[in-house]
XYZ file of C-alpha atoms in Angstrom:
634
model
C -182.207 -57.851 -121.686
C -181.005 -54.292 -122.157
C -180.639 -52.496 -124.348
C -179.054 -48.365 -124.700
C -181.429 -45.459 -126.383
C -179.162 -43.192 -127.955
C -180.092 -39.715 -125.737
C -176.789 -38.206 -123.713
C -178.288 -37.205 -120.179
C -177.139 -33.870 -119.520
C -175.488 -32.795 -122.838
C -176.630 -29.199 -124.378
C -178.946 -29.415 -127.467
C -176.884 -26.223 -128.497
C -173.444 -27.984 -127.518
C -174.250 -31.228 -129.331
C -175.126 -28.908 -132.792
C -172.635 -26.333 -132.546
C -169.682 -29.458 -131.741
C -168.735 -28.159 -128.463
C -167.213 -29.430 -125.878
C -168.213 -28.276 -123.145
C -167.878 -30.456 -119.708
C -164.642 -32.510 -118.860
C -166.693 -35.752 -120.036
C -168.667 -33.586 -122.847
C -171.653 -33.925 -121.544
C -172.456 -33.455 -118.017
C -173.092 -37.237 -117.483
C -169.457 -37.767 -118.280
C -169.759 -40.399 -121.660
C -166.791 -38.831 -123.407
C -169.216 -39.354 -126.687
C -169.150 -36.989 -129.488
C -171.962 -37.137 -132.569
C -169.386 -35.168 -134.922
C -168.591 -37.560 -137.840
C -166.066 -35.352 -140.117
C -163.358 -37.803 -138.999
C -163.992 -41.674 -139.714
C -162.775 -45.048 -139.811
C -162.315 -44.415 -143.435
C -159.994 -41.211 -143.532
C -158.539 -41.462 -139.906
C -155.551 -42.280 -141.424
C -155.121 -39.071 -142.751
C -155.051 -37.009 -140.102
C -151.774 -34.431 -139.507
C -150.886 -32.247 -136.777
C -153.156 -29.132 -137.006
C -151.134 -27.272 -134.756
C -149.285 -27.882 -131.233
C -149.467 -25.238 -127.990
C -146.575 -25.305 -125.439
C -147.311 -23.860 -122.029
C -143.536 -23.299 -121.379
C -144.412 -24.933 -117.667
C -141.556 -26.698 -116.227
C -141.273 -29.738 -114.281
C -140.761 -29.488 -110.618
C -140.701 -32.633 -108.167
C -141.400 -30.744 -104.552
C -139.859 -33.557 -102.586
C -138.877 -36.619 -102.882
C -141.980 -38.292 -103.051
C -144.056 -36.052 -104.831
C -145.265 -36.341 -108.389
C -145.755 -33.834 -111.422
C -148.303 -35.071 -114.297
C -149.926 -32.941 -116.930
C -153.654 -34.936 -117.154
C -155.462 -31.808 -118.590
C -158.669 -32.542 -120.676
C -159.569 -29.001 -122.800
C -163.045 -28.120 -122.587
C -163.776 -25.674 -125.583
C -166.809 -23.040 -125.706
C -167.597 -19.939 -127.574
C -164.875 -20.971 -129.818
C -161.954 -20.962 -127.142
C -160.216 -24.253 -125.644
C -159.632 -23.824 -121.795
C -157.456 -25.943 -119.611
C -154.996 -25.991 -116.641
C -151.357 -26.887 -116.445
C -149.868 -29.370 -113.555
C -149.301 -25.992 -111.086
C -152.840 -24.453 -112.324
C -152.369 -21.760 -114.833
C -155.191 -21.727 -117.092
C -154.523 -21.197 -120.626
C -157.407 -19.867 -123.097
C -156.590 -20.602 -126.586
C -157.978 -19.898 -130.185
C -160.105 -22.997 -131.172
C -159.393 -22.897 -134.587
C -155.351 -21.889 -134.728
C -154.304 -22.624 -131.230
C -153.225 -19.180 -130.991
C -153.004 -18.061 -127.554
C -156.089 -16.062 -125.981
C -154.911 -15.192 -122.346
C -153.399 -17.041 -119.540
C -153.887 -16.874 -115.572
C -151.892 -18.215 -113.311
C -152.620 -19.312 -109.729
C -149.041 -18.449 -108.781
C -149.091 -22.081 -106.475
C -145.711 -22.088 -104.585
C -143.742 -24.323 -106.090
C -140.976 -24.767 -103.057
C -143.519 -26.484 -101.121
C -144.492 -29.916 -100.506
C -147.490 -31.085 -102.559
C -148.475 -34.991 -102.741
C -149.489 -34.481 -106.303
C -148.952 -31.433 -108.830
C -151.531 -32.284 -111.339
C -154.786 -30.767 -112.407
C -157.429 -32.975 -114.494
C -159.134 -29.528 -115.923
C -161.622 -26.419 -115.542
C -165.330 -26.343 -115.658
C -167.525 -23.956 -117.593
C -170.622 -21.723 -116.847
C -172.759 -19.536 -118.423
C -174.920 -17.202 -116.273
C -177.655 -16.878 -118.896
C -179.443 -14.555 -116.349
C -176.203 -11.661 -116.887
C -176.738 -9.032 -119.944
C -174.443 -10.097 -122.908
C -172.019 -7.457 -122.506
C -171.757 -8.491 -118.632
C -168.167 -9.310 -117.706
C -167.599 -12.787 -116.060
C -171.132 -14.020 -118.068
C -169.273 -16.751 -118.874
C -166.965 -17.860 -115.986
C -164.293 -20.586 -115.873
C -163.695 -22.262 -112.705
C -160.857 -24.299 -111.585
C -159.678 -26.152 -108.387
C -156.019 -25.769 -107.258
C -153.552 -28.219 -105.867
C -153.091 -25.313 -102.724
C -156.476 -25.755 -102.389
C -158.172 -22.645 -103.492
C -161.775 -22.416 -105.974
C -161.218 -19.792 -108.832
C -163.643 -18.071 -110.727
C -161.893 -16.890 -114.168
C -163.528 -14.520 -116.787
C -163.940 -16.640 -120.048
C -163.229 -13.534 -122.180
C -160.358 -12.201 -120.458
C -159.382 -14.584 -117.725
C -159.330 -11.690 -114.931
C -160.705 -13.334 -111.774
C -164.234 -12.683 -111.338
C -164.077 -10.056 -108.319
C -167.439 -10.788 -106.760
C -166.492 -14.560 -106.080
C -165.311 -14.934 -102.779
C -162.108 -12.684 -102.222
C -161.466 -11.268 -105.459
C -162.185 -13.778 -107.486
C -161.474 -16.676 -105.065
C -162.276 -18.991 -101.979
C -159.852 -20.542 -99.869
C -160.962 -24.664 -99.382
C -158.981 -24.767 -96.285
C -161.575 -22.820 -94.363
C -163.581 -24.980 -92.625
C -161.536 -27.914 -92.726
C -158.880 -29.040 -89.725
C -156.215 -29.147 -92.340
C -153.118 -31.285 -90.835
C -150.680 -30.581 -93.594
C -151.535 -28.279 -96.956
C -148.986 -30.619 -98.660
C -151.962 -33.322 -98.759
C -154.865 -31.381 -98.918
C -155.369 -30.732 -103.038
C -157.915 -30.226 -105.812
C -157.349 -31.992 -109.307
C -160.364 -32.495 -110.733
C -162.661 -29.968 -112.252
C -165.458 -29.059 -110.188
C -168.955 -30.081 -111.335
C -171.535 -27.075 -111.625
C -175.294 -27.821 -111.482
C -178.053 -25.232 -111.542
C -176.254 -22.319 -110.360
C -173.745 -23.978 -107.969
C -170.345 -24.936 -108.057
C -169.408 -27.976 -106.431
C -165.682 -29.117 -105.501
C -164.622 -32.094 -103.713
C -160.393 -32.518 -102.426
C -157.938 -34.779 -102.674
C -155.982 -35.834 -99.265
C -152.851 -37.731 -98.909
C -154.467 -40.578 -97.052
C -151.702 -43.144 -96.143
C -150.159 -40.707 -92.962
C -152.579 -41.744 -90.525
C -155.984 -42.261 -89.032
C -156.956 -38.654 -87.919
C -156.552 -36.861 -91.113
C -158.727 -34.291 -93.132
C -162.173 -35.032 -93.826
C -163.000 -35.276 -97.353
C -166.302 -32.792 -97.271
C -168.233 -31.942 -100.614
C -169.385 -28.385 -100.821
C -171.509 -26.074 -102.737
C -171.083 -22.512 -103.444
C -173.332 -20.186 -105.237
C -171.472 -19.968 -108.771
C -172.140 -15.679 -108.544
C -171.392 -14.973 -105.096
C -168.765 -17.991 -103.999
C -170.974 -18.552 -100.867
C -171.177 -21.438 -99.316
C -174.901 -23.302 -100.030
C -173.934 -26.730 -98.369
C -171.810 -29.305 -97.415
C -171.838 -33.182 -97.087
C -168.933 -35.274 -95.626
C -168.745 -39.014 -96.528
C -167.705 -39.787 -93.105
C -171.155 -39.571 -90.900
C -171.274 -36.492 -88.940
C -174.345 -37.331 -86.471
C -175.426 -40.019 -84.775
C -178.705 -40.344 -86.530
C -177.191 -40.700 -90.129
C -178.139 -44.365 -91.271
C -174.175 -45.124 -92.391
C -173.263 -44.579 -88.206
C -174.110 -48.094 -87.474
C -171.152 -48.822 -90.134
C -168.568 -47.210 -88.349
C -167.540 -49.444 -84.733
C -168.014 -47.095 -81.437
C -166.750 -43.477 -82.067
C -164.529 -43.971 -85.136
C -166.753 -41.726 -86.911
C -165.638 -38.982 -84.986
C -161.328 -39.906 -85.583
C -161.501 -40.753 -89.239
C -160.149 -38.650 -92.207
C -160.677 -38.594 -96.095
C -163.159 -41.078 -98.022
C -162.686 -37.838 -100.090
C -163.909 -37.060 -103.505
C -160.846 -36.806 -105.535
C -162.525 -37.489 -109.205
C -164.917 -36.030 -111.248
C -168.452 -35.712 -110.390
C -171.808 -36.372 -112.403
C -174.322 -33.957 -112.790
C -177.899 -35.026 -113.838
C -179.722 -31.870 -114.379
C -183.032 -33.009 -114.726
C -183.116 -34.788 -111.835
C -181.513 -32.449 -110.058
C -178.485 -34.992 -108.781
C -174.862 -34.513 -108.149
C -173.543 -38.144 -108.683
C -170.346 -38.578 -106.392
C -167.309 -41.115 -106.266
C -165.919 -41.639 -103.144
C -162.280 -42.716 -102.174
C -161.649 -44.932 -99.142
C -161.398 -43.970 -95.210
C -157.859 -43.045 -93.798
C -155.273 -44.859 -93.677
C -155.564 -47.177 -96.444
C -154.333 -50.577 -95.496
C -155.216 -51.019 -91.967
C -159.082 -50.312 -90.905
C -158.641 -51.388 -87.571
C -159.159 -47.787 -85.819
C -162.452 -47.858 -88.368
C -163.953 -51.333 -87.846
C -167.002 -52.133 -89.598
C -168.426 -51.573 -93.637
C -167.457 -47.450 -93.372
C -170.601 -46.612 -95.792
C -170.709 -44.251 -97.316
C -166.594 -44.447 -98.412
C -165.723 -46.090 -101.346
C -169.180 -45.734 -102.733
C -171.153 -43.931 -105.830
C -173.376 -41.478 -103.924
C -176.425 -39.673 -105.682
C -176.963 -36.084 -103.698
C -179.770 -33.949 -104.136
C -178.240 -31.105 -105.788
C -179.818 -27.918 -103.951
C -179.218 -29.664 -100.566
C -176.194 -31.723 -100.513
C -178.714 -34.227 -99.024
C -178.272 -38.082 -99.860
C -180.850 -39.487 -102.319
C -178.766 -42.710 -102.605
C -175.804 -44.770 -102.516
C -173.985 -48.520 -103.289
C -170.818 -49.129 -101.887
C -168.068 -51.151 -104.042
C -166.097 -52.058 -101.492
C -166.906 -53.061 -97.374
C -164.429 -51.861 -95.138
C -161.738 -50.717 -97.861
C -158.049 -52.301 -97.030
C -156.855 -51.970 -100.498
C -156.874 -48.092 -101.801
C -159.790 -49.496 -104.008
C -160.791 -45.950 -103.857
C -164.037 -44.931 -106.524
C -161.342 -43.396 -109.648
C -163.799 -42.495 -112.436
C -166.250 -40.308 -113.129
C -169.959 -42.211 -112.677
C -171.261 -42.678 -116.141
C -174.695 -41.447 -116.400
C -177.026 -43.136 -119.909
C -180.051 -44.388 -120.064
C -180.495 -47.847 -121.266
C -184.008 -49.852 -121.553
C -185.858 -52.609 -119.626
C -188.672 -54.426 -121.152
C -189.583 -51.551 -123.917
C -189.384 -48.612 -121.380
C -186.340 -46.424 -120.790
C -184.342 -47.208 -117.580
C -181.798 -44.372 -116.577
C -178.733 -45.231 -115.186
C -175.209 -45.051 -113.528
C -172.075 -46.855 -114.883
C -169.464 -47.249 -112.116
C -166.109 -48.559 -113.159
C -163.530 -49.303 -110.028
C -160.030 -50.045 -109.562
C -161.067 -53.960 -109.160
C -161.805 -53.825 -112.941
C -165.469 -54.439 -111.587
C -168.398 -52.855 -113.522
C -171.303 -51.854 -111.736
C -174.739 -50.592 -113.380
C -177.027 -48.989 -111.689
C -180.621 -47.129 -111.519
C -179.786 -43.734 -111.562
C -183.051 -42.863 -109.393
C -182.384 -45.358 -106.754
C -179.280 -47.037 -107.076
C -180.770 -50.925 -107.679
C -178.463 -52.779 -109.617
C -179.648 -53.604 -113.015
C -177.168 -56.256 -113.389
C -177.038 -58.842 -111.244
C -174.450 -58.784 -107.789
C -173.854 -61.650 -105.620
C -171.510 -60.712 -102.177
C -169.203 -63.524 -102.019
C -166.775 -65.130 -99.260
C -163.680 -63.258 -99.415
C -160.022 -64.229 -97.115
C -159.822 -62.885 -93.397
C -157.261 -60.918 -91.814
C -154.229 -62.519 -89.993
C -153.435 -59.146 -88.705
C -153.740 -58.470 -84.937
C -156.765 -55.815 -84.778
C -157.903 -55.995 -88.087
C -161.207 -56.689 -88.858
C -161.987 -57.586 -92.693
C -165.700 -57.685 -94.505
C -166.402 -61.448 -94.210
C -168.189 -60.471 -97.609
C -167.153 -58.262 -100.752
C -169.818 -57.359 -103.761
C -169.343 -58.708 -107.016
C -171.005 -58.069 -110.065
C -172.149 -61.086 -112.066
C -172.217 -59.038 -115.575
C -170.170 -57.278 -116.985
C -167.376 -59.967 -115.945
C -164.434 -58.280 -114.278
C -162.756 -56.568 -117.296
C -159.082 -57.708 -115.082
C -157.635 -61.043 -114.075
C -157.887 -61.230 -109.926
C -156.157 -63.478 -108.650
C -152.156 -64.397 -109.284
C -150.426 -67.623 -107.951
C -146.683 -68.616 -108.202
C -147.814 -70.655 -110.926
C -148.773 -67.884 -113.215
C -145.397 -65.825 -112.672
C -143.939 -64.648 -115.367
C -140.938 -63.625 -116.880
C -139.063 -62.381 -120.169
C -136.124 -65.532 -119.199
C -136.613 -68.579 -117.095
C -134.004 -67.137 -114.163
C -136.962 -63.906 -113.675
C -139.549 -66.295 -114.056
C -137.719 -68.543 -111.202
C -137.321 -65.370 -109.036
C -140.595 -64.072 -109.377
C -142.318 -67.653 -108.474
C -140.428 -67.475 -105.739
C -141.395 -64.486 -104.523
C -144.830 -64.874 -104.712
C -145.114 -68.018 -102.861
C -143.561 -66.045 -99.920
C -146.538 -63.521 -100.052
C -150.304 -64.102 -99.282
C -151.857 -63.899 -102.773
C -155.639 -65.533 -101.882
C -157.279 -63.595 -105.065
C -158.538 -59.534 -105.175
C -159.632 -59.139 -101.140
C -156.382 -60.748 -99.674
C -156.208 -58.584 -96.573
C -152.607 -56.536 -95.814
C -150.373 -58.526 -94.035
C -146.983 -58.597 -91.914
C -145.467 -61.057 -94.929
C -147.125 -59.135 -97.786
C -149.678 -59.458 -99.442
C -150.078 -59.293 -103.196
C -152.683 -57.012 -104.190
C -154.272 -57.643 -107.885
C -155.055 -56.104 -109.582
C -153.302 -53.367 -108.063
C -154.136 -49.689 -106.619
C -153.234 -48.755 -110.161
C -156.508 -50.130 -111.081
C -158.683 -51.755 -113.205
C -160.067 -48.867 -114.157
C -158.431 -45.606 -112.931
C -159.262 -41.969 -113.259
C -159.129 -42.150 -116.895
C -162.709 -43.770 -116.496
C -165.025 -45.510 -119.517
C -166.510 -43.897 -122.323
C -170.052 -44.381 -123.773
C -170.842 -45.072 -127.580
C -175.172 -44.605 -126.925
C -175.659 -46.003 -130.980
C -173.511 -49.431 -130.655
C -174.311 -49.583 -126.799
C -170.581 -50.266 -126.252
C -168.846 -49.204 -123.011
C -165.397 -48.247 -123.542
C -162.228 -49.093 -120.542
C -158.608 -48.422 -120.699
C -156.994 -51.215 -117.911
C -154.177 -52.011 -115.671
C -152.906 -55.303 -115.455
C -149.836 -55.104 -112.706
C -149.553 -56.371 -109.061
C -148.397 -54.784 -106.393
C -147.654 -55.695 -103.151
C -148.240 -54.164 -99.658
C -146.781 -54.703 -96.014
C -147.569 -54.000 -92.433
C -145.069 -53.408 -90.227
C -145.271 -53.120 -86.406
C -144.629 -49.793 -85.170
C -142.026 -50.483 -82.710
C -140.052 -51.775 -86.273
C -141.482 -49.357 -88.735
C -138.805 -46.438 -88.412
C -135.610 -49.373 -88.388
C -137.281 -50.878 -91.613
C -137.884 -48.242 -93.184
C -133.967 -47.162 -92.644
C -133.005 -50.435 -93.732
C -135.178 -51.790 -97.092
C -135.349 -48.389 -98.798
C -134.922 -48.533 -102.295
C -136.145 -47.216 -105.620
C -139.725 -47.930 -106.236
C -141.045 -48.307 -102.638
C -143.030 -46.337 -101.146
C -143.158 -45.973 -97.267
C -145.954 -44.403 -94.873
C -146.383 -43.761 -91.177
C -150.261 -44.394 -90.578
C -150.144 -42.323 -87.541
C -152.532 -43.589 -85.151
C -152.581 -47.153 -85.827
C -150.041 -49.836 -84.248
C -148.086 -50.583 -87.772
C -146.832 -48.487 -90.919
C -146.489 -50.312 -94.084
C -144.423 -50.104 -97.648
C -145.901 -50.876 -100.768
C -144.199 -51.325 -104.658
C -144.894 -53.122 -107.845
C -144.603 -56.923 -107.837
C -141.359 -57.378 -110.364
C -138.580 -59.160 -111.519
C -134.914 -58.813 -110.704
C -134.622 -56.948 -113.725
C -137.506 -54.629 -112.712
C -140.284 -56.448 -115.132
C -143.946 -56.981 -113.687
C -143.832 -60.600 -112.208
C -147.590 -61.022 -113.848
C -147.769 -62.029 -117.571
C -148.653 -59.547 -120.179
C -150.526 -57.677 -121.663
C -149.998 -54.980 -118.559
C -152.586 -52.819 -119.884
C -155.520 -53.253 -122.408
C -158.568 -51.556 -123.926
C -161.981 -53.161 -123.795
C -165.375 -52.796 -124.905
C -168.344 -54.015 -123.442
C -172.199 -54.320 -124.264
C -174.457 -52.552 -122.298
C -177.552 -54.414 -123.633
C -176.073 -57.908 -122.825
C -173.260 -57.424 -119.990
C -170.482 -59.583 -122.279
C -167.188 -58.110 -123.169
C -167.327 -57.604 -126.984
C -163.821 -56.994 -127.512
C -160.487 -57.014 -126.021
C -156.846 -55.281 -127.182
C -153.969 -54.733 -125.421
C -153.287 -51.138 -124.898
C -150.000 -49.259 -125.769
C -146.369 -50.529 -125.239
C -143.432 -49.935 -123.080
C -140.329 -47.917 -123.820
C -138.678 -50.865 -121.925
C -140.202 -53.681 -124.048
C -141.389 -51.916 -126.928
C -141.740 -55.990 -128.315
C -144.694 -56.917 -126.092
C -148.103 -55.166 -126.468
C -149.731 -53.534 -123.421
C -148.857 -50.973 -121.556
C -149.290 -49.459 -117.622
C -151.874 -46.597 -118.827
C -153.728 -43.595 -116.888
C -155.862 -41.707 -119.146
C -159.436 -42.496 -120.805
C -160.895 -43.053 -124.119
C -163.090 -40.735 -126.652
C -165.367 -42.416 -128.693
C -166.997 -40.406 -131.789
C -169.531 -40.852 -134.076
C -166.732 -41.734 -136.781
C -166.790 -45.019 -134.849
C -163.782 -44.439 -133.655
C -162.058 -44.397 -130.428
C -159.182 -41.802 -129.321
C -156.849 -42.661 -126.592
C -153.611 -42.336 -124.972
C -152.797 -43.067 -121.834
C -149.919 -45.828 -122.208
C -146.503 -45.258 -121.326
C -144.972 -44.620 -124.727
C -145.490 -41.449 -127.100
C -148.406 -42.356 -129.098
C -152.441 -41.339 -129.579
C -153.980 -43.887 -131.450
C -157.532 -44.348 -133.023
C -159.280 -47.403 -132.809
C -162.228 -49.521 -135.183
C -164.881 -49.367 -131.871
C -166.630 -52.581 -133.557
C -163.442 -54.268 -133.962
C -160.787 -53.249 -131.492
C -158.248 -52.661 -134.443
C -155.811 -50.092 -134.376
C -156.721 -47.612 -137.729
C -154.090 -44.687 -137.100
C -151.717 -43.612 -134.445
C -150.285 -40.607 -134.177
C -146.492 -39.260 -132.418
C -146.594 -37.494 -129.509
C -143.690 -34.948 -128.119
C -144.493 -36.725 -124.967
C -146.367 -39.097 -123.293
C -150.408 -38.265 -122.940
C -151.453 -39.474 -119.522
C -155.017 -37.556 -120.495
C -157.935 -38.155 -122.006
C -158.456 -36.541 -125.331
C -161.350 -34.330 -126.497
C -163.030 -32.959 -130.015
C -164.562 -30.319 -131.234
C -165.823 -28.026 -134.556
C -163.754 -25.375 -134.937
C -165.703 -22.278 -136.155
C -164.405 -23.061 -139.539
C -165.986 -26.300 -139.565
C -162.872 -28.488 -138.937
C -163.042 -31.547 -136.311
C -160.238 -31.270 -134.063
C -158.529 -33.849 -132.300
C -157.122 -32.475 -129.492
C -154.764 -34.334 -126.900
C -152.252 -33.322 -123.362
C -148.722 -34.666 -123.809
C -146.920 -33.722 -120.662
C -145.973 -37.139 -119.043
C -146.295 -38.627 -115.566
C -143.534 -38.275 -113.562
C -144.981 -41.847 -111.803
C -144.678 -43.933 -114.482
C -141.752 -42.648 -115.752
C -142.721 -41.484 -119.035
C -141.311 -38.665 -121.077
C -142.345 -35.324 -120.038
C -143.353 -32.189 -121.885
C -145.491 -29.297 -122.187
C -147.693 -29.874 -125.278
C -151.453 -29.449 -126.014
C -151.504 -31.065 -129.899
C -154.520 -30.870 -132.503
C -155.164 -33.113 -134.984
C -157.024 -32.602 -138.325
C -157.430 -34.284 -141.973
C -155.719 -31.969 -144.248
């Protein structure tokens, strides 16, 4: 039995009093928790507009398959709210009026190529070894999607001249970049005991030999570099080598850190999530389990040296990359307190783990999963599952369980799915298609879980929508590609292996998912126990505004109010949840769609704020905007 103690590893005694909000996840340890209870379940349904921020950014697609999404979460400190726009300028802004502070802009080219223009946020630091008066004390960093570290002056936001050159470093140094289009940050960097850590996002679909997805460290003064760690082993006497079949090791791009890191302070741990090996959905130039890819991995934080790691998935063939943030919370075992790591995946599996040594501290079984019918391919006879929590997804969809909103969609989809392989959540890629379920989407995304440390609960937004992904053989790729084009798939090359492939959303004639509803949902689980407390479906569609759950990427907040905060869906809305109960207490209009997580804070008056990104996701089609919104009780 377990059961949570209500400490937040990593969170500021002075941030937690004051009602700051100081990391991306508040605390460093990522729970999205805050202990301020001015709002509550019994006047959340007052709450009004406080005031709304524009950035005046404008949308711009840089190619055809490129994708613009405003996924900003504020952090707010000293009384000023910080974030980053889609093409990273960062915006300081009054805490208590939303007035505007200063802005800095990266001046990112917008005529070129980029795979994604998004940016999940900044990080903050405060060198409490610089006088008070010191310029750059406080210091804002933030990642671009060209690839560059920043160091921003909180006060002013002037770049912070001795980091790097003038203020910045270039990532690309260092790193046999094949094309800058797919070689991006867009998560805030995680900083740890006087060192700023950054990870990259890589496009990792064009082929085998790509970038390498290295983790570094640079002092958070000087913008050296202190160390660096690359998923994919780099010498022959790293224990993962054995994983990777004869010199693959050598060839193999990405298994990149794209999300946001963990820090636990005391421990002195960076806790990593790691995407999978390039390309995506054929390993057959990386045969074997490819630890330590699409894995949590615990690094000592003043070496970059591994202290531990658990891999989700063997030999990734899916894009089952690690999305969220690793929850760190303690929880306790037999009267003592048991730290540990919550790791939610794009499977909708949950995995809990000691934070010291990565044991699970739920039971997992590996299980029997299908083999691959694909000429070189070499699939994990085994895949790890965790016993408790239960998936929080269905994982498996037959013809029998198509859907549709009339009998002739239902017919078609049926139909189509009995002409794909669709053997449950490990069905390997293959030349007729294979339906992959839950999808790349997730499960769990980016948007991650929250942590409620007094009720125990763990919080996850959800995808519910299948997808489906074929190999084609090279010699065919370019003529099929020519010849099935059309809206919604999405071709790549995988350079280096014998067959491209095209992937797109399992759906209807009239463009419906094929699986039944809800297509999104919000669930809470107990720690102490493992079981799903509560389930909701989450959001609705413009489309289909008539059937509950919606396609969401963004996270939760959960308060002390008992409350949750999230948007994420496709439509226009932020809505506040009962957390014992799962029922809907307020909701609140959007100017656009909030693919973000939301954040709160005091204001220096006193006043909880509510504060939100509505910008939209280019992706899922939402409506776009520009919009940071606050929300108050009169």
């Amino acid at each position: 039995m377990l059961l949570l103690v209500g400490c937040l590893p990593g969170l500021r005694g002075d941030a937690i009093s004051s009602g700051e909000w100081p990391n991306y996840g508040n605390d460093a340890g990522g729970s999205r928790y805050s202990p301020l209870t001015q709002i509550d379940r019994g006047n959340v349904a007052r709450l009004r507009v406080a005031w709304t921020y524009r950035t005046g950014e404008t949308v711009g697609v840089p190619g055809p398959w490129g994708h613009y999404a405003f996924e900003a979460t504020p952090v707010m400190a000293d009384g000023t709210v910080f974030f980053s726009t889609p093409y990273n300028r960062v915006i300081a802004l009054d805490a208590e009026t939303g007035n505007e502070r200063w802005t800095w802009d990266a001046k990112v080219d917008r005529t070129r190529r980029v795979a994604l223009a998004t940016s999940r946020g900044v990080s903050t630091w405060l060198d409490v070894e610089a006088r008070a008066d010191r310029t750059c004390r406080r210091r804002i960093f933030v990642g671009t999607v060209d690839a560059r570290l920043v160091a921003l002056d909180a006060a002013t936001g002037t770049p912070c001249a001795g980091f790097g050159r003038s203020g910045q470093v270039d990532l690309t140094e260092g790193i046999a970049v094949i094309d800058r289009c797919c070689y991006q940050v867009t998560s805030p960097p995680a900083v740890v005991n006087g060192l700023v850590v950054v990870g990259s996002a890589i496009g990792d679909n064009r082929g085998a030999n790509l970038e390498r997805g290295v983790v570094r460290a640079y002092d958070a003064r000087t913008g050296a570099l202190r160390w660096s760690w690359d998923p994919i082993p780099t010498r022959e006497s790293d224990p993962a080598r054995a994983t990777w079949a004869g010199d693959s090791w050598r060839r193999t791009g990405a298994a990149n850190v794209w999300s946001v890191m963990s820090v636990d302070v005391e421990r002195g741990l960076v806790v990593l999530p790691t995407s999978s090996p390039s390309p995506d959905f054929y390993g057959g130039e990386r045969l074997g389990a490819n630890v330590y890819a699409n894995s949590v991995v615990a690094l000592r934080a003043a070496t970059g040296d591994v202290v531990w790691h658990f891999q989700v998935v063997h030999h990734d063939l899916w894009d089952y990359d690690v999305p969220a943030q690793p929850v760190l919370l303690n929880v306790t075992r037999e009267g003592k307190p048991v730290p540990a790591v919550v790791v939610a995946t794009k499977m909708g599996h949950v995995f809990v783990l000691h934070r010291e040594s990565g044991a699970p501290l739920f039971p997992i079984e590996e299980r029997a999963v299908p083999k691959s019918t694909v000429p070189g391919e070499e699939a994990s006879p085994t895949q790890p599952f965790p016993i408790r929590p239960r998936a929080l997804v269905p994982a498996r969809l037959t013809a029998d369980d198509a859907w549709g909103l009339t009998p002739d969609e239902r017919d078609a989809c049926r139909a189509r799915i009995s002409q794909l392989r669709s053997e449950g959540i490990f069905t390997p890629p293959s030349f007729e298609g294979t339906v992959i379920f839950p999808g790349y989407a997730g499960g769990t995304n980016w948007g991650g879980v929250s942590h409620d440390p007094v009720r125990g609960l763990l919080i996850a937004a959800t995808n519910r929508v299948a997808f489906v992904v074929t190999l084609v053989p090279r010699l065919r790729y370019q003529q099929e590609r020519a010849a099935a084009a059309r809206p919604g798939r999405e071709f790549s090359p995988q350079f280096g292996t014998p067959y491209g492939m095209y992937r797109e959303a399992l759906v209807s004639p009239g463009g419906l998912p094929c699986n039944p509803p809800p297509w999104g949902a919000l669930t809470a689980v107990d720690l102490a126990t493992g079981d799903v407390r509560w389930e909701v479906p989450l959001g609705r569609s413009p489309e289909l505004p008539t059937i509950p759950g919606s396609l969401n990427f963004g996270g939760a907040l959960t308060t002390a109010g008992g409350l949750i905060f999230i948007g994420a869906a496709r439509d226009t809305t932020l809505r506040a949840f009962d957390i014992d109960t799962g029922t809907v207490l307020w909701s609140g209009e959007l100017p656009a769609s909030a693919q973000a997580t939301p954040m709160t804070y005091r204001a220096p008056s006193g006043k909880q704020l509510v504060v939100i990104a509505a910008g939209g996701h280019t992706a899922l089609r939402t409506k776009i905007g520009d919009s940071i919104v606050a929300f108050a009780l009169p």
